[in-house]
XYZ file of C-alpha atoms in Angstrom:
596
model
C 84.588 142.393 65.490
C 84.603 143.341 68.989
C 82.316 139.798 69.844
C 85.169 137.747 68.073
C 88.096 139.716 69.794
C 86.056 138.725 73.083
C 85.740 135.486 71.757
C 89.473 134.547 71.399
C 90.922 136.310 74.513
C 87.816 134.373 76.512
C 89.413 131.156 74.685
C 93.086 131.944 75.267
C 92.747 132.643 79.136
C 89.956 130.236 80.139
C 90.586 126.831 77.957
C 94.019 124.945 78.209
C 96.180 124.915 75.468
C 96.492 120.875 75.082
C 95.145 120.565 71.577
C 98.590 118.456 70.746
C 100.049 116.227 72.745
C 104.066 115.549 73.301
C 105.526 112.345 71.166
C 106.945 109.659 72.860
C 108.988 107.546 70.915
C 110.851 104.380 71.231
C 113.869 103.987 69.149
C 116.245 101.124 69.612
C 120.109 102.196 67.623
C 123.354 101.238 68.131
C 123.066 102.232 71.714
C 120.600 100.198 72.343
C 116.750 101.377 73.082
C 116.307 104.834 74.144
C 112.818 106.661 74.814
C 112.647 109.918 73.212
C 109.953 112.699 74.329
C 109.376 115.694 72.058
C 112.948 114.717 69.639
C 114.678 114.751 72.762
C 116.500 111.694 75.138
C 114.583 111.113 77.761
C 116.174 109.302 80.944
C 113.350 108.244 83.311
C 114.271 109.327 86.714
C 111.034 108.399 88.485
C 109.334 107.855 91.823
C 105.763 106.467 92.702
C 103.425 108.533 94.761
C 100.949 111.288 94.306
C 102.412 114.115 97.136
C 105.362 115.923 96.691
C 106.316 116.471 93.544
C 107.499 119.834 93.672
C 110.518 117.869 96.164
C 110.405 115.680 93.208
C 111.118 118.404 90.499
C 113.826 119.839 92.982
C 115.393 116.209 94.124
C 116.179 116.243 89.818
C 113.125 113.614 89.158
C 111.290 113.958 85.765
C 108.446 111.424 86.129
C 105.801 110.110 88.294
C 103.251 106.975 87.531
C 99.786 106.914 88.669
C 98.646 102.371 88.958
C 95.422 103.676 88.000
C 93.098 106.389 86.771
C 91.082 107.914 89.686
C 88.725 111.229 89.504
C 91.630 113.605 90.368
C 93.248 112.694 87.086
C 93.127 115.609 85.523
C 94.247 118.061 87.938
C 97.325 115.470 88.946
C 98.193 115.872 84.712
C 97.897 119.520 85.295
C 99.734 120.127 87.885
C 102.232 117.425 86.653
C 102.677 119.607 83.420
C 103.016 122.721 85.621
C 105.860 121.523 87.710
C 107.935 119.385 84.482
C 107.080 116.353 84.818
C 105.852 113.648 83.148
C 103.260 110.688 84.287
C 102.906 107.316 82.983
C 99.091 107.082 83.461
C 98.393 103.459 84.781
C 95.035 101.203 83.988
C 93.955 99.316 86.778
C 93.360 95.663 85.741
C 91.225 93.444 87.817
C 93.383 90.665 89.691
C 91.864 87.285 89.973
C 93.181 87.145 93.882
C 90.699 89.942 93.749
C 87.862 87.997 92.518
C 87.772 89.481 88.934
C 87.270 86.832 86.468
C 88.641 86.714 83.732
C 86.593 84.290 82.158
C 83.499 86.320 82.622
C 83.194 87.903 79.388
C 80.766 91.116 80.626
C 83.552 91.834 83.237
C 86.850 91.614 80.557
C 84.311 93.650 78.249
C 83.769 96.442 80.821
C 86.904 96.510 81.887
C 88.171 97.553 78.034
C 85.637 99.996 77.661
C 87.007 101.622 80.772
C 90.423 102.029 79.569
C 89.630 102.544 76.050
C 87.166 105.894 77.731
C 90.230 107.209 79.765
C 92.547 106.701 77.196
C 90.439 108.996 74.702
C 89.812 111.343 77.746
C 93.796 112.232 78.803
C 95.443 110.830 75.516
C 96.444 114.611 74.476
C 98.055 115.702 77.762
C 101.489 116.766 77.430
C 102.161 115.769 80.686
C 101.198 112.409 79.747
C 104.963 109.915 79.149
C 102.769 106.633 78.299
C 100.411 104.057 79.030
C 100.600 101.512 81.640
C 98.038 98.283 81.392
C 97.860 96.921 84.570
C 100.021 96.337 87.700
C 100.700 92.807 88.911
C 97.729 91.461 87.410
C 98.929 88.035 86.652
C 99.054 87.897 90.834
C 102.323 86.445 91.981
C 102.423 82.221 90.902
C 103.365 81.529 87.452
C 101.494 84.717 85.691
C 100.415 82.053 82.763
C 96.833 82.732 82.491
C 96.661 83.081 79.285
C 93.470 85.324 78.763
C 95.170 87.619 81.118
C 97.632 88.499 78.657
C 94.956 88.553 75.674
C 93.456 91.019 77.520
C 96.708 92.545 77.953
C 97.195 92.498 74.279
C 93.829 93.763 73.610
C 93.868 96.648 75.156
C 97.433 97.585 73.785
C 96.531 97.134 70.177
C 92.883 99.046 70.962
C 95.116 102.026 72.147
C 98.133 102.062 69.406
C 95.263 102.681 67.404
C 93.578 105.999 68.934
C 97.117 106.740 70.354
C 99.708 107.065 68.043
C 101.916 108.972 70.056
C 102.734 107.092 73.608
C 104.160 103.515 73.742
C 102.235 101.030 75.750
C 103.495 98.941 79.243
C 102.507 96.275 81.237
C 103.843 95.948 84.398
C 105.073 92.491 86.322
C 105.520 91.637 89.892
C 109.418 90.265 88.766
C 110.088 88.177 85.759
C 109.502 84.257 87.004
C 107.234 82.226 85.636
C 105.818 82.770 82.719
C 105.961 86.270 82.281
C 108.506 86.836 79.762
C 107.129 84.670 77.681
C 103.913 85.462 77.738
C 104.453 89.305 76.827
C 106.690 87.918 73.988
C 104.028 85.970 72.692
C 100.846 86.641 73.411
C 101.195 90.524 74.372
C 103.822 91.067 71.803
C 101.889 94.934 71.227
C 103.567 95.813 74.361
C 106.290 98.343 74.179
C 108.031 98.186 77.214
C 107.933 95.489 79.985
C 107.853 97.269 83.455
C 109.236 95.181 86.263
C 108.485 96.069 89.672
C 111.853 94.539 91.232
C 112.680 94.961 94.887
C 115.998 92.928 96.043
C 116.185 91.085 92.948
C 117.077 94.131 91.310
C 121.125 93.693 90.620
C 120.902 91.099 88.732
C 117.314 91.675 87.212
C 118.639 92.662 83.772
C 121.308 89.733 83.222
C 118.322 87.360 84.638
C 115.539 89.068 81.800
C 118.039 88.675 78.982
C 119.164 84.708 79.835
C 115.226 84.004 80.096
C 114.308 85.509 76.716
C 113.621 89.136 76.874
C 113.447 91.130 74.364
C 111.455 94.485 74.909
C 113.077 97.796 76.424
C 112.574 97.507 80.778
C 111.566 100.251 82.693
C 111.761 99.492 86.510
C 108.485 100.643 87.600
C 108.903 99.789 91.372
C 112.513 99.553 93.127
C 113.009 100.093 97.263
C 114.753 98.527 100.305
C 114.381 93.875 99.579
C 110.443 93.068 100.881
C 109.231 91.165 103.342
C 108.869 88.231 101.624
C 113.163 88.787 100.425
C 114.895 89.167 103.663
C 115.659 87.191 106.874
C 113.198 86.629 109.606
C 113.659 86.432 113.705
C 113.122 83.081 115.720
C 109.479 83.941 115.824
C 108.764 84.546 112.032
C 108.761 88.427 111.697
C 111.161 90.257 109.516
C 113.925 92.243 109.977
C 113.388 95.556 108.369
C 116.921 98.189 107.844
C 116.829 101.257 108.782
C 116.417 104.294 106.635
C 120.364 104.594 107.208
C 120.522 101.209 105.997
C 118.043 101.482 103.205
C 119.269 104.771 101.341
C 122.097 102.740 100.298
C 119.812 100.522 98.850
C 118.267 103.189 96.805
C 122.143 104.369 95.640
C 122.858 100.637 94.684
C 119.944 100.476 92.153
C 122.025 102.850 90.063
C 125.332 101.332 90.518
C 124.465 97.721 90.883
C 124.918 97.597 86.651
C 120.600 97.811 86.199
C 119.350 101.579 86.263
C 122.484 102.831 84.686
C 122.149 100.382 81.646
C 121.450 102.743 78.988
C 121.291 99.810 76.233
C 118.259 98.234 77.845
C 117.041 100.119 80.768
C 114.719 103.419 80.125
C 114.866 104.584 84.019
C 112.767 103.457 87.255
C 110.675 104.630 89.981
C 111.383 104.679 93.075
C 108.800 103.484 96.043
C 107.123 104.893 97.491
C 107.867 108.804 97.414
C 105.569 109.089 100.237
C 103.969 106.750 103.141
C 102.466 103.854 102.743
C 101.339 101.567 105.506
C 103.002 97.699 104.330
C 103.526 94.965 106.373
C 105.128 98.126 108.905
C 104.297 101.385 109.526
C 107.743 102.161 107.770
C 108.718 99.288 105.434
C 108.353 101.431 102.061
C 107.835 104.755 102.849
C 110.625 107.295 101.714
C 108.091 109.910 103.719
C 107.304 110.035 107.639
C 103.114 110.496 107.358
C 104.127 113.882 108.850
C 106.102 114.942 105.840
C 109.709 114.390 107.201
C 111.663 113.047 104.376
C 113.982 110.017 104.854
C 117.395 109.100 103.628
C 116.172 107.615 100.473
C 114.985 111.209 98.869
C 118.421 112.541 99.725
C 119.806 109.136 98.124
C 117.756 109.845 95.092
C 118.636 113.626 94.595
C 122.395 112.650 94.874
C 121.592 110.076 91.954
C 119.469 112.481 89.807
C 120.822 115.867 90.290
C 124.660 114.946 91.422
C 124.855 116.913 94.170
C 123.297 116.523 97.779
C 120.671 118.551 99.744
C 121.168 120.901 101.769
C 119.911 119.651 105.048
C 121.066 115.710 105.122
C 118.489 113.240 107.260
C 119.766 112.056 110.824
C 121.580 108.742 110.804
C 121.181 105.818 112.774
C 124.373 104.511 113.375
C 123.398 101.710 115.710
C 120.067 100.404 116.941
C 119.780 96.898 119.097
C 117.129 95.005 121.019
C 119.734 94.172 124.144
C 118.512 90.806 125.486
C 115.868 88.085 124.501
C 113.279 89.032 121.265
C 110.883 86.829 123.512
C 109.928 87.457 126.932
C 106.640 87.294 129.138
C 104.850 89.882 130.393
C 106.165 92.691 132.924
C 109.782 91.891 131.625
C 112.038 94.701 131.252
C 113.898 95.578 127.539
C 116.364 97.591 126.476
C 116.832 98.926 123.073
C 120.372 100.476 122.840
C 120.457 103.574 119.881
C 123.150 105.659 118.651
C 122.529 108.464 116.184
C 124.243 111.402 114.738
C 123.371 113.988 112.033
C 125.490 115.317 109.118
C 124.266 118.968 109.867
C 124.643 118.582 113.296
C 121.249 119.800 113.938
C 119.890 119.341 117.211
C 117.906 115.949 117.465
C 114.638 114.933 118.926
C 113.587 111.195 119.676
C 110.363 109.976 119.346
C 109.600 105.729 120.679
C 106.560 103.824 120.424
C 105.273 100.374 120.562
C 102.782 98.610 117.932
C 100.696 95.666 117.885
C 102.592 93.674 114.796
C 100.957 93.476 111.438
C 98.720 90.871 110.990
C 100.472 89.493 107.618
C 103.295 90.670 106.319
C 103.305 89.779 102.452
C 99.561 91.815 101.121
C 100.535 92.200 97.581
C 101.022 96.027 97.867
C 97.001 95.658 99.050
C 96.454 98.378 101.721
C 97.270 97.900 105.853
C 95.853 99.494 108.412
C 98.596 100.991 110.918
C 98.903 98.796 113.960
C 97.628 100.085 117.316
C 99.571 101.904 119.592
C 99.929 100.580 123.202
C 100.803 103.851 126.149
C 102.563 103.350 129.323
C 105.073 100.554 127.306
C 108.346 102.887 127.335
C 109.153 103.742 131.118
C 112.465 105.812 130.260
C 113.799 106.867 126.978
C 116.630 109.564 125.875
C 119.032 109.777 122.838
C 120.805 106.711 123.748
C 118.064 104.562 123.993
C 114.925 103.495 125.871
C 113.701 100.854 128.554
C 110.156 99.108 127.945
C 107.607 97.058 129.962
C 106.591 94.148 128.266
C 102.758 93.977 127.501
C 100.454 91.241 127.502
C 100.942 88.115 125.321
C 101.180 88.873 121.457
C 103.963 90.545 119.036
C 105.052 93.978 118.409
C 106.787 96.183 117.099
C 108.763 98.770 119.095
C 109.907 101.805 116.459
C 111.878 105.058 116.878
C 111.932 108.093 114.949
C 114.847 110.865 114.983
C 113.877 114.516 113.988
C 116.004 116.961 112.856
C 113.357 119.841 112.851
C 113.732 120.537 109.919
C 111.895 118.203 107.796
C 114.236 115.302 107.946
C 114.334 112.117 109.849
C 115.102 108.676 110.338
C 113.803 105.641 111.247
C 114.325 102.181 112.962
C 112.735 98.950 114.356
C 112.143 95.896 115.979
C 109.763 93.630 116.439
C 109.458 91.226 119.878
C 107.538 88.810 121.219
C 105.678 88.124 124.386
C 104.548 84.793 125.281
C 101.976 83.318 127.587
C 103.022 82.772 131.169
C 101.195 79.460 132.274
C 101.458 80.477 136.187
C 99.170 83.624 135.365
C 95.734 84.236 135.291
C 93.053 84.400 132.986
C 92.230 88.182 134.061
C 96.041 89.625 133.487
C 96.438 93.165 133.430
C 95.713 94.512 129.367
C 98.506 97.081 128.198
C 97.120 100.231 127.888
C 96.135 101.564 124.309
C 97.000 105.901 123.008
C 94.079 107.421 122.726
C 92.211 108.755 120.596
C 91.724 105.702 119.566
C 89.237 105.061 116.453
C 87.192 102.230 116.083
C 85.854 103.151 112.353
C 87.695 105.701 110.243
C 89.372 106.122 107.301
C 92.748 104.887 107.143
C 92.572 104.484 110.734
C 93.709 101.537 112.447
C 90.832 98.993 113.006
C 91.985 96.687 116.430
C 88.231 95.077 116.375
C 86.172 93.750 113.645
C 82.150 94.119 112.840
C 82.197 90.384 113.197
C 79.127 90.022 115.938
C 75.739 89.951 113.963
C 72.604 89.127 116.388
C 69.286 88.796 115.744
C 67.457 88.109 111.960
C 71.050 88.985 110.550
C 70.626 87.181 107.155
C 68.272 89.986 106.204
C 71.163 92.234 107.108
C 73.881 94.219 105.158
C 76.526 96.415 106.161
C 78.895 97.519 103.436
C 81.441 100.389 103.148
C 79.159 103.545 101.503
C 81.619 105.175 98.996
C 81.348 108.643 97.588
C 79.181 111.837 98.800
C 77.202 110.012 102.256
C 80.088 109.798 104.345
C 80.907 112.871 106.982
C 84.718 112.913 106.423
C 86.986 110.969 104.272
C 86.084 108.607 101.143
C 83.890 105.636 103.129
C 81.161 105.593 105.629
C 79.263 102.289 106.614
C 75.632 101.577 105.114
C 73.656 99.602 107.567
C 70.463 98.194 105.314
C 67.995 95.957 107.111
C 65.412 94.607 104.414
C 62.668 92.925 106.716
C 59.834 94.020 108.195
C 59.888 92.442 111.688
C 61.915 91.136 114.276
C 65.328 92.645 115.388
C 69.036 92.657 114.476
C 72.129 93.870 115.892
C 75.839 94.150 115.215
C 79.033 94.617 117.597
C 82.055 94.982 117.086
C 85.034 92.335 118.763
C 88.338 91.828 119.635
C 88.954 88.624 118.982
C 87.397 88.246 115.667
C 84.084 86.572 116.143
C 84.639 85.906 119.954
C 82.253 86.402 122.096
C 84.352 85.721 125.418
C 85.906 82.362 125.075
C 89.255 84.185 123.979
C 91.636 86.590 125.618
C 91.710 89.670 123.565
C 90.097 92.993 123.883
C 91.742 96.530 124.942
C 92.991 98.571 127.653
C 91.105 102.059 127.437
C 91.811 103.706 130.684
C 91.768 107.070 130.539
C 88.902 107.434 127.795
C 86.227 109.909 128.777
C 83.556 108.901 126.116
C 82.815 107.334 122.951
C 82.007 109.803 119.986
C 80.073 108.559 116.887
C 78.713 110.296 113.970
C 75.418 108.896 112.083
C 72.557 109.574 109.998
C 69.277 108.156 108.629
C 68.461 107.422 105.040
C 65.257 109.033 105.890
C 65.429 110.316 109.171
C 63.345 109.250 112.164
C 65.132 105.732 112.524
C 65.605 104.713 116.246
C 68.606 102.940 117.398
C 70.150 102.055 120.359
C 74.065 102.403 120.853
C 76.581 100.798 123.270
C 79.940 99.994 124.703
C 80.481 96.341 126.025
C 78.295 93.550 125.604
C 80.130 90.120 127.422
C 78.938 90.128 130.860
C 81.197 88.565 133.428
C 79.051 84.753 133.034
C 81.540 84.640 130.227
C 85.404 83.925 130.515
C 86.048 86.986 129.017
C 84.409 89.679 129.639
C 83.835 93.823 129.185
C 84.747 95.796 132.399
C 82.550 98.366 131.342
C 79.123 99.096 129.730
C 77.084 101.875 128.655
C 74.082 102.584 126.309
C 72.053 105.072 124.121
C 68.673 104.048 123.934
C 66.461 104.257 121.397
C 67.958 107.154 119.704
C 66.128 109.146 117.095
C 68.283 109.923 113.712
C 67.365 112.917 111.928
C 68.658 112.823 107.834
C 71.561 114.620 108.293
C 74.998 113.739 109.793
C 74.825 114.006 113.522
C 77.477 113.681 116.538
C 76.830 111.147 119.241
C 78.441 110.338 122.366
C 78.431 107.608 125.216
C 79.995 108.866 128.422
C 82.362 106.422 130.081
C 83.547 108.568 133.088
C 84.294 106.215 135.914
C 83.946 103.216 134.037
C 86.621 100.211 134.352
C 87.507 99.748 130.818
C 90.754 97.706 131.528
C 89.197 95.152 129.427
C 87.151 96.193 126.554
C 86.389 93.285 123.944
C 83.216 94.830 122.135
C 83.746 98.118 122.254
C 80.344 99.508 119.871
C 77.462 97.893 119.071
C 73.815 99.076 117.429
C 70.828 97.269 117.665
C 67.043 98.192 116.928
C 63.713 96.281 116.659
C 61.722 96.671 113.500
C 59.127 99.506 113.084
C 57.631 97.627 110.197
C 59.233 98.603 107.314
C 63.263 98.345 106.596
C 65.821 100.309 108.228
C 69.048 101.977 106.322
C 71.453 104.334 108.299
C 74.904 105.276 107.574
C 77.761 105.299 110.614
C 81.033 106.999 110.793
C 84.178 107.977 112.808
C 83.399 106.112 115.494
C 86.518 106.913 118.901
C 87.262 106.831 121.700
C 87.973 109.880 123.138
């Protein structure tokens, strides 16, 4: 008696009590379609991210989506279910801009399997709202491939029938092209069409009716108009609003006659409730990367919960590039600002000046944030700032208000500086914030592996995910499969220059270069360096330095190069490795490489 006793208190504290899920239900009546959750209403009031939910819970929000099912799965269902909320757990689907085929039966085969195992895995969550299959996957032309949407219907049909009790959802990139149609006809087991609908959104509804839809919408992205929706400068790059600017976007998308639609619309998410590095360092974000919220939370807690927080963000009540957007080097700009905040907490301004994005439309594919240039802003205050301009290129010059106490606001322009035929080849590079990182995880990444030397074709070099990386989620795996010669790779600025182009960075003031590496086996020897292009090029390094012949043991081990009273106004290749064969292949694994 006493064993069983043990037994079932063992069970009751140290198992979770998910052995039913929560029913979702869609029901369309005379009011139209409505999605209940446990024989109650429920209104999604949504946002996209996977930080900050308890904000979320407190902002009013009730749901979160995931766009696909990663390790941490469980513990984000958890801790969903904790706080109140509810997650539509998304299934990745391969996109053909991508490379996945979908003609390649093995891959389309896998890929099912896949969802089909995480579906059995989370189905009886009660955190869990409903399934979404895929996330743009019809990439952003027509969307009429039809074995896309086979797949599509597929997989919805395979789960209806080991999930009784969620609805199923694709999700679009808008609703041109074929899209409608397709999900009408050849998907017709999906529930709900998610849209992801950016300045579209007004009129997204009236436009998804007139072209033939027919399921319940649920807008599963909605934010300030992209990139590719709003105006661009006399150089190309676009204008982006400020966070003043955009939280009225965010109000709009409930009064604009879409998200309040209760006969048709189920609710939205807003994007992204956190930071997310797109075509700017601030385009989508409704988060600083230091946690500050923006103006959009407190426009979505007005909209969910009727009333306003507390502590309001700053506002940016005017913000202006005085002058030219293009202008040569050493030219002097002023940015006039005016800002204010509702609390009238005390403010502190923060400038700085980017390199531009390299393209501005990625498909919601990961950036890496630009690299900042120092010594570009000569005076700055409340009111505004004057710059410097650097060498030839575009940028982006930002500036963020603090309130201190976790609110801000944001604001932007980009500029252009052009070449100046009268100067000369060796013009003075701006210089660059240091640390500065050459490899590391969501770092930004100014030069490229792109110089291979040597018997490269028996060479790879591949981002090493999982357990061999010292910190963060990659490393890079250098495998050499021959048994003689030698082989090398640097790194450059331009992309596969090797001094016929201007390029490279100014990294004055750096004291050494830090690396981290290890051997697959330990006892590899290989030598590391800064600067390779002598000056018998056009365009060379200022500065070199080497470890030679190093010795790696197995285990991760810090590196450095010292640089002290080098000229590094000019460095195009800032890392290399190279090694000679010992007779037998080489693997080692390299990470957080900086400049310090």
């Amino acid at each position: 008696m006493r064993a069983l006793l043990f037994i079932l208190i063992t069970f009751m504290f140290f198992t979770k009590p998910y052995a039913q899920p929560i029913t979702v239900e869609l029901i369309q009546n005379e009011d139209g379609w409505q999605l209940f959750r446990d024989g109650e209403v429920f209104k999604i009031k949504g946002a996209g991210g996977e930080n900050g939910w308890d904000l979320l819970v407190k902002s009013g929000g009730n749901a979160t989506r995931t766009w696909g099912v990663g390790e941490n799965l469980m513990e984000q269902l958890d801790k969903a279910h904790e706080l109140g909320l509810t997650v539509i757990v998304g299934h990745w689907l391969g996109h053909e801009r991508h490379g996945f085929d979908y003609n390649n039966d093995d891959l389309v085969k896998e890929q099912y399997e896949r969802v089909k195992r995480d579906v059995l895995k989370y189905k009886d969550h009660p955190a869990v709202l409903m399934w979404g299959i895929g996330n743009e996957m019809e990439g952003f032309g027509a969307g009429d491939n039809p074995k896309i949407w086979q797949h599509v219907q597929d997989i919805a049909l395979m789960i209806k029938k080991i999930d009784p009790h969620h609805p199923t959802m694709t999700v679009t990139a808008e609703i041109g092209g074929d899209r409608i149609e397709s999900i009408n006809t050849i998907a017709s087991a999906i529930d709900i069409h998610g849209i992801n609908s950016y300045g579209g959104l007004p009129s997204l509804l009236d436009r998804y009716k007139s072209q033939g839809g027919i399921k319940p919408v649920i807008v599963t992205e909605f934010g300030p108009p992209g990139t590719w929706e709003v105006g661009s400068n006399s150089f190309g790059a676009p204008i982006e609003l400020t966070s003043t600017q955009k939280a009225e976007v965010y109000k709009k998308a409930y009064t604009s006659g879409c998200l309040d639609q209760s006969d048709l619309c189920l609710g939205g998410f807003a994007f992204i409730w956190g930071y997310k590095m797109e075509a700017t360092a601030t385009w989508f974000g409704m988060f600083l990367p230091t946690g500050e919220k923006l103006a959009a939370v407190d426009a979505m807690t007005e909209i969910w919960s009727g009333k306003q927080p507390k502590n309001l963000s700053p506002k940016i009540d005017h913000f202006e590039l005085e002058g030219p957007e293009v202008v040569f080097q050493d030219d002097e700009m002023i940015i006039n600002l005016k800002v204010s905040d509702p609390n009238n907490d005390p403010l502190t301004i923060e400038w700085k000046v980017l390199a531009e994005a390299s393209e501005y439309f990625t498909g919601g594919d990961a950036q890496n944030i630009p690299i900042e240039l120092d010594g570009i802003i000569m005076n700055s205050s409340i009111e505004g700032s004057t710059l410097i301009a650097p060498e030839p290129g575009m940028y982006r010059v930002y500036v963020t208000v603090k309130d201190g106490k976790g609110s801000a606001a944001v604001a932007n322009a980009p500029f252009k500086v052009k070449e100046d035929e009268n100067r000369t080849t060796n013009r003075t590079q701006s210089k660059i914030k240091l640390p500065l990182k050459v490899y590391a995880d969501g770092a930004p990444q100014p030069w490229t592996p792109s110089g291979w030397m040597g018997n490269s074709e028996k060479l790879e070099m591949n981002w090493e995910f999982g357990e061999i990386t010292h910190t963060g989620e990659t490393s890079i795996k250098v495998n050499y499969k021959a048994f003689d010669n030698w082989v090398g790779v640097t790194w450059q600025n331009p992309i596969n220059d090797w001094g016929d182009l201007p390029g490279g960075y100014n990294l004055t003031g750096a004291k050494k270069l830090t690396f981290w590496a290890k051997g697959e086996k330990g006892g590899e020897k290989i030598s590391f360096g800064v600067g390779i292009l002598k000056s018998d090029r056009k365009y060379f390094d200022t500065a070199f330095a080497e470890l030679k012949d190093v010795t790696l043991t197995n285990n991760w081990k810090q590196y450095s190069i010292d640089l002290r009273g080098k000229d590094l106004s000019v460095i195009k290749t800032p890392f290399y490795w190279t090694f000679g064969s010992a007779g037998f292949p080489i693997t080692f694994y390299l990470d957080d490489i900086q400049f310090e």
